[in-house]
Coordinates of C-alpha atoms in Angstrom, one line a residue:
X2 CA -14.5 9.2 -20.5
X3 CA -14.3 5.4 -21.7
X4 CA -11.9 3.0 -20.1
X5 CA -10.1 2.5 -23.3
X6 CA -9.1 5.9 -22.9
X7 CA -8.3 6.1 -19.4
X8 CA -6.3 3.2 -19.7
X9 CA -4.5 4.6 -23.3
X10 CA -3.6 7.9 -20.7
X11 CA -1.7 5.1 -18.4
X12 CA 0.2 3.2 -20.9
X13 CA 1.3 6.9 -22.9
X14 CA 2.8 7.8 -19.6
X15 CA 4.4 4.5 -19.4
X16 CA 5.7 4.8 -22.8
X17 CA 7.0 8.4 -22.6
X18 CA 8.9 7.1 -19.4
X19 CA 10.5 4.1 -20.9
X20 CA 11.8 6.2 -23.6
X21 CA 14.8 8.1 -21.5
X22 CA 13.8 6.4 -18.1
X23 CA 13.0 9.8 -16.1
X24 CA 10.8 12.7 -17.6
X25 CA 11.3 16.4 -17.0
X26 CA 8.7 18.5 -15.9
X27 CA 8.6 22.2 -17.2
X28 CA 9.0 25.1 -14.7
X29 CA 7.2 27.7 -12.6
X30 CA 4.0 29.2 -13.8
X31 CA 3.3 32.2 -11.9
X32 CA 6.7 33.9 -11.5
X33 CA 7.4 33.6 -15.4
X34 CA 4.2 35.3 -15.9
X35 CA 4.6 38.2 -13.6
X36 CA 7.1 39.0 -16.3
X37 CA 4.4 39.4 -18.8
X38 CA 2.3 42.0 -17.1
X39 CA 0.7 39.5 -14.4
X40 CA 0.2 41.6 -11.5
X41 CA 0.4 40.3 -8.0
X42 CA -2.4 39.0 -6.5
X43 CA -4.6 39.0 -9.8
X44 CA -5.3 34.8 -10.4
X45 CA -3.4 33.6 -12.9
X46 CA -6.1 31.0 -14.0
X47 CA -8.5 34.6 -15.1
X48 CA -5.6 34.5 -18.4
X49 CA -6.6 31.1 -19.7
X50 CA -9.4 33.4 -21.2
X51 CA -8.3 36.7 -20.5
X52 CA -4.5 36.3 -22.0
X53 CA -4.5 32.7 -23.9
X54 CA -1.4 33.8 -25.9
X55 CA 0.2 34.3 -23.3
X56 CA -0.3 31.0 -21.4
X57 CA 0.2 29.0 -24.7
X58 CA 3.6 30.9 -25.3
X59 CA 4.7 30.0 -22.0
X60 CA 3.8 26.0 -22.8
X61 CA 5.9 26.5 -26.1
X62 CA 8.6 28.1 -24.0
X63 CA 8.6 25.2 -21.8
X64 CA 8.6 22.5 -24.4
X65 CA 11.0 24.0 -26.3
X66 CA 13.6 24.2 -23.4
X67 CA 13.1 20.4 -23.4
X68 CA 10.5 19.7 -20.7
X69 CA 8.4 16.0 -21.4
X70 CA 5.4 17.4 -19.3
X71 CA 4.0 20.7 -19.1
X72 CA 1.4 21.8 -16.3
X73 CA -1.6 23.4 -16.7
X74 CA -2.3 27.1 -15.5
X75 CA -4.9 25.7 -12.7
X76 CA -2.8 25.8 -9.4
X77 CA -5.7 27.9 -8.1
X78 CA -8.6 26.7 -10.3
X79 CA -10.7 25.4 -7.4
X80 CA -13.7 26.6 -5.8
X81 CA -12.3 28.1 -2.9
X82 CA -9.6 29.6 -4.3
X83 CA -11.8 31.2 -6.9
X84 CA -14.4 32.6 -4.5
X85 CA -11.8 35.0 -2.9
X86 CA -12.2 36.8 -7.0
X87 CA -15.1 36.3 -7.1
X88 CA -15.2 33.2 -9.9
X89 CA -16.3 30.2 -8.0
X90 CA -18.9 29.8 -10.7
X91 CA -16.2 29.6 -13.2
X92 CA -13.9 26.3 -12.5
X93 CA -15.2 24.4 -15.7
X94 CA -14.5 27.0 -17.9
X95 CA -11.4 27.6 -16.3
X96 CA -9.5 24.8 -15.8
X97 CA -11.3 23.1 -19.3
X98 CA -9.6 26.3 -21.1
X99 CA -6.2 25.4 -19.1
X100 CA -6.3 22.2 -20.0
X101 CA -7.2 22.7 -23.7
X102 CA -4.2 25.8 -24.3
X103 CA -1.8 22.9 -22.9
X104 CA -3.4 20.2 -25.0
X105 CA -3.0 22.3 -27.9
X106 CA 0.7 23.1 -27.2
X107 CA 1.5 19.4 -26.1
X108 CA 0.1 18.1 -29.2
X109 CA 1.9 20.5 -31.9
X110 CA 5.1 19.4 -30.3
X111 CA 7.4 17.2 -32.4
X112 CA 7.9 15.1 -29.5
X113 CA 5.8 13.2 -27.3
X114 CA 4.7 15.7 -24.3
X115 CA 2.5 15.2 -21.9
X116 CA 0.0 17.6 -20.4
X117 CA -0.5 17.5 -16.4
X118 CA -3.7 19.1 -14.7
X119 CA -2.1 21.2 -12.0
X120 CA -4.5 21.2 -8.6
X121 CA -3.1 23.1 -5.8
X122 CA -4.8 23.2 -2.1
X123 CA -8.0 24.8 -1.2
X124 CA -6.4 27.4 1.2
X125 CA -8.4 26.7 3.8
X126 CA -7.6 23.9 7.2
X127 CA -9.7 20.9 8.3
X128 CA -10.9 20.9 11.3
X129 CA -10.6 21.1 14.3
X130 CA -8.4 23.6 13.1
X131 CA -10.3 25.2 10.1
X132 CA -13.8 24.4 8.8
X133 CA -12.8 22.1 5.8
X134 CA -13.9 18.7 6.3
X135 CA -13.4 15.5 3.9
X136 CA -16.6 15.4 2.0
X137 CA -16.6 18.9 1.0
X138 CA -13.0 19.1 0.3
X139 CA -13.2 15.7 -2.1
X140 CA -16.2 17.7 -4.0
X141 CA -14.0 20.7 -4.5
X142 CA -11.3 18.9 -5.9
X143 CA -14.1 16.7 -7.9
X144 CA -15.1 19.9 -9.8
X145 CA -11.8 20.7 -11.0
X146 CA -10.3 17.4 -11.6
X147 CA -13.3 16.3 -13.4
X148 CA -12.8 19.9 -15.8
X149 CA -9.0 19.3 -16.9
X150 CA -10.1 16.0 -17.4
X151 CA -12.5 17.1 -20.0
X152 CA -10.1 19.7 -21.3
X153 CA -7.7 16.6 -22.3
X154 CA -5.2 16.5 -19.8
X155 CA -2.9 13.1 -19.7
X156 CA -2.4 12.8 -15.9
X157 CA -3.7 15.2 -12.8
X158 CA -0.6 16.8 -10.4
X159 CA -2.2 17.3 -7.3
X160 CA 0.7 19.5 -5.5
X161 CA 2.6 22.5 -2.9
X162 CA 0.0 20.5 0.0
X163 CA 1.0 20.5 3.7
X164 CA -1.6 18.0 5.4
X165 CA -2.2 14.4 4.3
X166 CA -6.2 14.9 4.6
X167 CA -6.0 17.3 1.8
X168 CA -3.6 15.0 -0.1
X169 CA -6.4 11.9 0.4
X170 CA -8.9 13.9 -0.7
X171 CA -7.7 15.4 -3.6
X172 CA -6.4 11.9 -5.0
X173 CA -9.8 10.6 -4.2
X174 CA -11.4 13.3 -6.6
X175 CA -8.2 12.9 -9.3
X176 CA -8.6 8.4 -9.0
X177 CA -12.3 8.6 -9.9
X178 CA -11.6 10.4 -13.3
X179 CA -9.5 7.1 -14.2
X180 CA -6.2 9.4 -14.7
X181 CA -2.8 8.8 -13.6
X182 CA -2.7 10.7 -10.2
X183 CA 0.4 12.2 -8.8
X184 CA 0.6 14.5 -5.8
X185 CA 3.3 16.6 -4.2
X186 CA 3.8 17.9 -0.6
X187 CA 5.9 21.0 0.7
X188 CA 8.3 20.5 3.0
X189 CA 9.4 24.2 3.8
X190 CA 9.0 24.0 7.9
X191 CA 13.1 22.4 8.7
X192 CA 11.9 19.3 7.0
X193 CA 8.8 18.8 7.7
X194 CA 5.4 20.4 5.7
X195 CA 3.2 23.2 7.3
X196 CA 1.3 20.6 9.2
X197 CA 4.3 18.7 10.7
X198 CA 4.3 16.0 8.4
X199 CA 7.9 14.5 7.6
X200 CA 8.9 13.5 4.0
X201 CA 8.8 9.4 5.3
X202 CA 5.4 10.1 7.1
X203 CA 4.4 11.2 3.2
X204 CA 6.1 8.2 1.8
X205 CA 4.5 5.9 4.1
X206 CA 1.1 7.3 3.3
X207 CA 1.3 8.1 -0.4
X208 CA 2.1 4.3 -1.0
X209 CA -1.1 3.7 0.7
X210 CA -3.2 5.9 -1.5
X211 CA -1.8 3.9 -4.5
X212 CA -0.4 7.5 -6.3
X213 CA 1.0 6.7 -9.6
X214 CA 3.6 8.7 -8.2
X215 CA 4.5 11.1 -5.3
X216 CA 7.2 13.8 -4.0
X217 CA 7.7 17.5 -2.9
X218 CA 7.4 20.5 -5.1
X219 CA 8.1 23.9 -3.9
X220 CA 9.8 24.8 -0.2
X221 CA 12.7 26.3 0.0
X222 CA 15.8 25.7 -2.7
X223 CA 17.2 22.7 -3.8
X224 CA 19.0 21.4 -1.6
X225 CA 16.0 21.3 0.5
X226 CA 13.8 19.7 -1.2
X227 CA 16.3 17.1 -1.7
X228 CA 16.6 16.3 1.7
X229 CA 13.0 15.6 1.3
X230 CA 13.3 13.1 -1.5
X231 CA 16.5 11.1 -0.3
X232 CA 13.9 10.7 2.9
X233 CA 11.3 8.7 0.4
X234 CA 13.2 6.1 0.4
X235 CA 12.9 3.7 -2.7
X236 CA 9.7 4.6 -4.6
X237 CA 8.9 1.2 -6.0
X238 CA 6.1 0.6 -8.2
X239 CA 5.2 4.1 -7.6
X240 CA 7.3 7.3 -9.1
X241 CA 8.8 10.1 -6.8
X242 CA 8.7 13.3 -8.1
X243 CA 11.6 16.4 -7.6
X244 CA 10.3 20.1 -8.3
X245 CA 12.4 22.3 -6.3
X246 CA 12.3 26.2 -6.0
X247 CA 15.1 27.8 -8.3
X248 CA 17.4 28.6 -5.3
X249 CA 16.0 30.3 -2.0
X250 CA 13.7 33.5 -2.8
X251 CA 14.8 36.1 -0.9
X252 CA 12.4 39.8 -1.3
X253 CA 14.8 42.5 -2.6
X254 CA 13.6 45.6 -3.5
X255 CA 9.8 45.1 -3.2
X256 CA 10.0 41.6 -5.4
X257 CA 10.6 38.1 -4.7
X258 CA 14.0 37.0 -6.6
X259 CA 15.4 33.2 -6.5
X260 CA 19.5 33.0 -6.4
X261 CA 19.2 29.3 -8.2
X262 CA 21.2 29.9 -11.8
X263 CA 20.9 27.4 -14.8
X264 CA 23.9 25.7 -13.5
X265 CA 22.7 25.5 -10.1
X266 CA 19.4 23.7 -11.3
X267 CA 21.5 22.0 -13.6
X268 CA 23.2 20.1 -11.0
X269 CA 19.8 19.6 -9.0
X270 CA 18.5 17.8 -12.0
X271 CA 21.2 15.2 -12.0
X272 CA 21.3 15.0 -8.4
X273 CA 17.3 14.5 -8.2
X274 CA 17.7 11.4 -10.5
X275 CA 20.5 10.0 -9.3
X276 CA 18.0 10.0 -6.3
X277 CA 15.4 8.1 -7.8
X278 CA 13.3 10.5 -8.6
X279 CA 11.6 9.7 -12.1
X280 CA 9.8 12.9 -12.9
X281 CA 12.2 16.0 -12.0
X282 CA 11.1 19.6 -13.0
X283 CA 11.5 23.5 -11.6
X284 CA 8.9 25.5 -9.1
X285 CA 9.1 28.9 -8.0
X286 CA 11.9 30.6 -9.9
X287 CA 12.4 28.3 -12.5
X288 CA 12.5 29.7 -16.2
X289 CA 12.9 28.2 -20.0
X290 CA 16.6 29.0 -19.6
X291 CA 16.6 26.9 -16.4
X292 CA 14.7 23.8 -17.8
X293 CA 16.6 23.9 -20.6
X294 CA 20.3 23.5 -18.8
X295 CA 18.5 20.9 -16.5
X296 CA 17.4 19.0 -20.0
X297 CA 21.0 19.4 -21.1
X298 CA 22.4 18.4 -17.9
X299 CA 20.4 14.9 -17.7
X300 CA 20.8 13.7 -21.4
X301 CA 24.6 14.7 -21.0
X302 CA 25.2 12.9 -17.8
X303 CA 25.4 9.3 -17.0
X304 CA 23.2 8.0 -14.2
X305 CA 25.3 7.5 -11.2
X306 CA 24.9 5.9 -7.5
X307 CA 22.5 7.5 -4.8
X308 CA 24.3 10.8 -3.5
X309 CA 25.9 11.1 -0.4
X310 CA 25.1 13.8 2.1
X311 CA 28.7 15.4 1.0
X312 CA 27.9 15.0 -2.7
X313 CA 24.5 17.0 -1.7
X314 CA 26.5 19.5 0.3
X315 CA 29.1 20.4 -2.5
X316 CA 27.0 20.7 -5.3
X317 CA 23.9 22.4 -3.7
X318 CA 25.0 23.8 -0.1
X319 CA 23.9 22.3 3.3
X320 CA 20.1 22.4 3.8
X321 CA 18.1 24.1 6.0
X322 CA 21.6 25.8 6.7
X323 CA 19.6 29.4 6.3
X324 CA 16.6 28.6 7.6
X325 CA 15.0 29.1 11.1
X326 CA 13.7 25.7 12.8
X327 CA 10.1 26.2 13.8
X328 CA 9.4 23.4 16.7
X329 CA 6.6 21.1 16.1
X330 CA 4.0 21.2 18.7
X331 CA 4.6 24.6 19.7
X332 CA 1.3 26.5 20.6
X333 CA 1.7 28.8 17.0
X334 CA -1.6 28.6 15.2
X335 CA -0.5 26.7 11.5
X336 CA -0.4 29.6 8.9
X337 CA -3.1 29.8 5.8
X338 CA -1.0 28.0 2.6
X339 CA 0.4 30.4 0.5
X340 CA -0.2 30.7 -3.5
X341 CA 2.9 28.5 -5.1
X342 CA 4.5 30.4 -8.0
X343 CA 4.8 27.4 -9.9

């Protein structure tokens, strides 16, 4: 990869964000193909070969609704991940077909869209705690950031992490393929991420890394995730990023089902950029039909001031109203991160 072209990658994202001055980010990957015959616990990545059509018609979906970047289906494209199905031979091929379905979708568009190379975490803890350590977690992430690289993505979202070692390592892999870089942690414990890092711990840290931008994805609904971006702070020279779950899942019936309606995400949308977040989009939950009210919403509506805890509260409902505090520093061992849906 020359440096022309990494550096034509950073001025198209520059350009696409001038145009409206915020980009919207498509929706949840996992939870939209469940309703195309993915079965739970089968890796989604497997269908970039297995199921292109159905990958690519998800994109279209996406772009059609209105969304200015779609992700690739690579959230568990890494090594580790992969080993537990037995293809952690396979992360080229993989994430290089992910990258190329999205590429192919992004580029028949008659708009500009970018393509973002979705990394998710490893799974497993650094120590002391697990037996992850820097060197081998920055060569798992190299592997797959290098592959969507290849594959043609515009920019690498490194996101749904809990600790900032995987966050520094993973942006380490993502800088050295010249890309834009963003990354995303999950705040889901009463504010605070699986590891007991706060949203301005992140902030503080992400500006350090020098992310083209940073955020939270995933958690809990959006009203929660939020109260994680309004704890950011100003983002600067660097962009903050709003995906939120489509409302709060809740398992009826033997399924995960998220109360967040278009209107509901509509108002998130709004909300989220009158935040300051830049690139706002959907996680778990979050459809076409969702993205599409959100694109609606945010063309329709004016910018307006920074809300208010009360503007928050009315539109979205109080966070972490419905949701257990778990003390930090009890003696509970952290539990494994979950597969995001997004």
């Amino acid at each position: 990869m020359t440096q022309d072209y990494r550096q034509e990658k950073h001025e198209k994202l520059a350009a696409c964000l001038a145009q409206k001055g915020w980009l919207l980010a498509d929706g949840a990957t996992g939870t939209n193909l469940f309703r195309v015959g993915l079965e739970t616990g089968y890796p989604p990545e497997l269908w970039n070969v297995e199921a292109p059509e159905k990958i690519s018609a998800l994109h279209n979906d996406f772009i059609d609704a209105g969304a200015d970047i779609i992700l690739t289906n690579s959230f568990g494209g890494n090594a580790l991940r992969l080993k537990l199905h037995e293809a952690e031979d396979r992360v080229a091929e993989l994430n290089i077909a992910a990258a190329r379905l999205a590429r192919a979708a992004a580029d028949a568009a008659p708009r500009d869209v970018l393509v973002a190379g979705s990394i998710g975490p490893t799974g497993e803890l650094f120590a002391p705690l697990g037996a992850l350590d820097m060197a081998q977690a920055e060569a798992v992430f190299a592997e797959q950031a290098e592959a969507l690289a290849e594959g043609g993505v515009d920019l690498l979202q490194i996101e749904t992490m809990s600790s900032l070692e995987e966050v520094e390592a993973a942006a380490n892999a993502g800088r050295a393929t010249g890309l834009p870089v963003f990354a995303t942690m999950t705040f889901d414990t009463a504010g605070r991420s699986m590891m007991g890092i706060t949203p301005e711990d992140y902030a503080g840290y992400a500006r350090k890394l020098g992310l083209n931008g940073f955020g939270a994805n995933c958690g809990i609904g959006p009203a929660e995730l939020l109260h994680s971006v309004t704890g950011f702070g100003e983002g600067g020279e660097q962009m903050i990023i709003a995906k939120g779950n489509c409302g709060i899942p809740q398992y009826l019936d033997g399924k995960i089902h998220y109360h967040g309606t278009p209107e509901l995400m509509a108002s998130y949308a709004v909300l989220a950029r009158d935040a300051g977040a830049l690139v706002i989009g959907g996680c778990c939950g979050t459809t076409p039909e969702h993205i599409k009210a959100m694109a609606e919403a945010l063309n329709s509506t004016p910018p307006g001031g920074r809300p208010d805890t009360d503007r928050l509260e009315t539109e979205l409902g109080i966070a972490w109203k419905d949701v257990p505090a778990s003390p930090v520093g009890s003696n509970s061992r952290p539990r494994r991160r979950r597969r995001s849906a997004a």
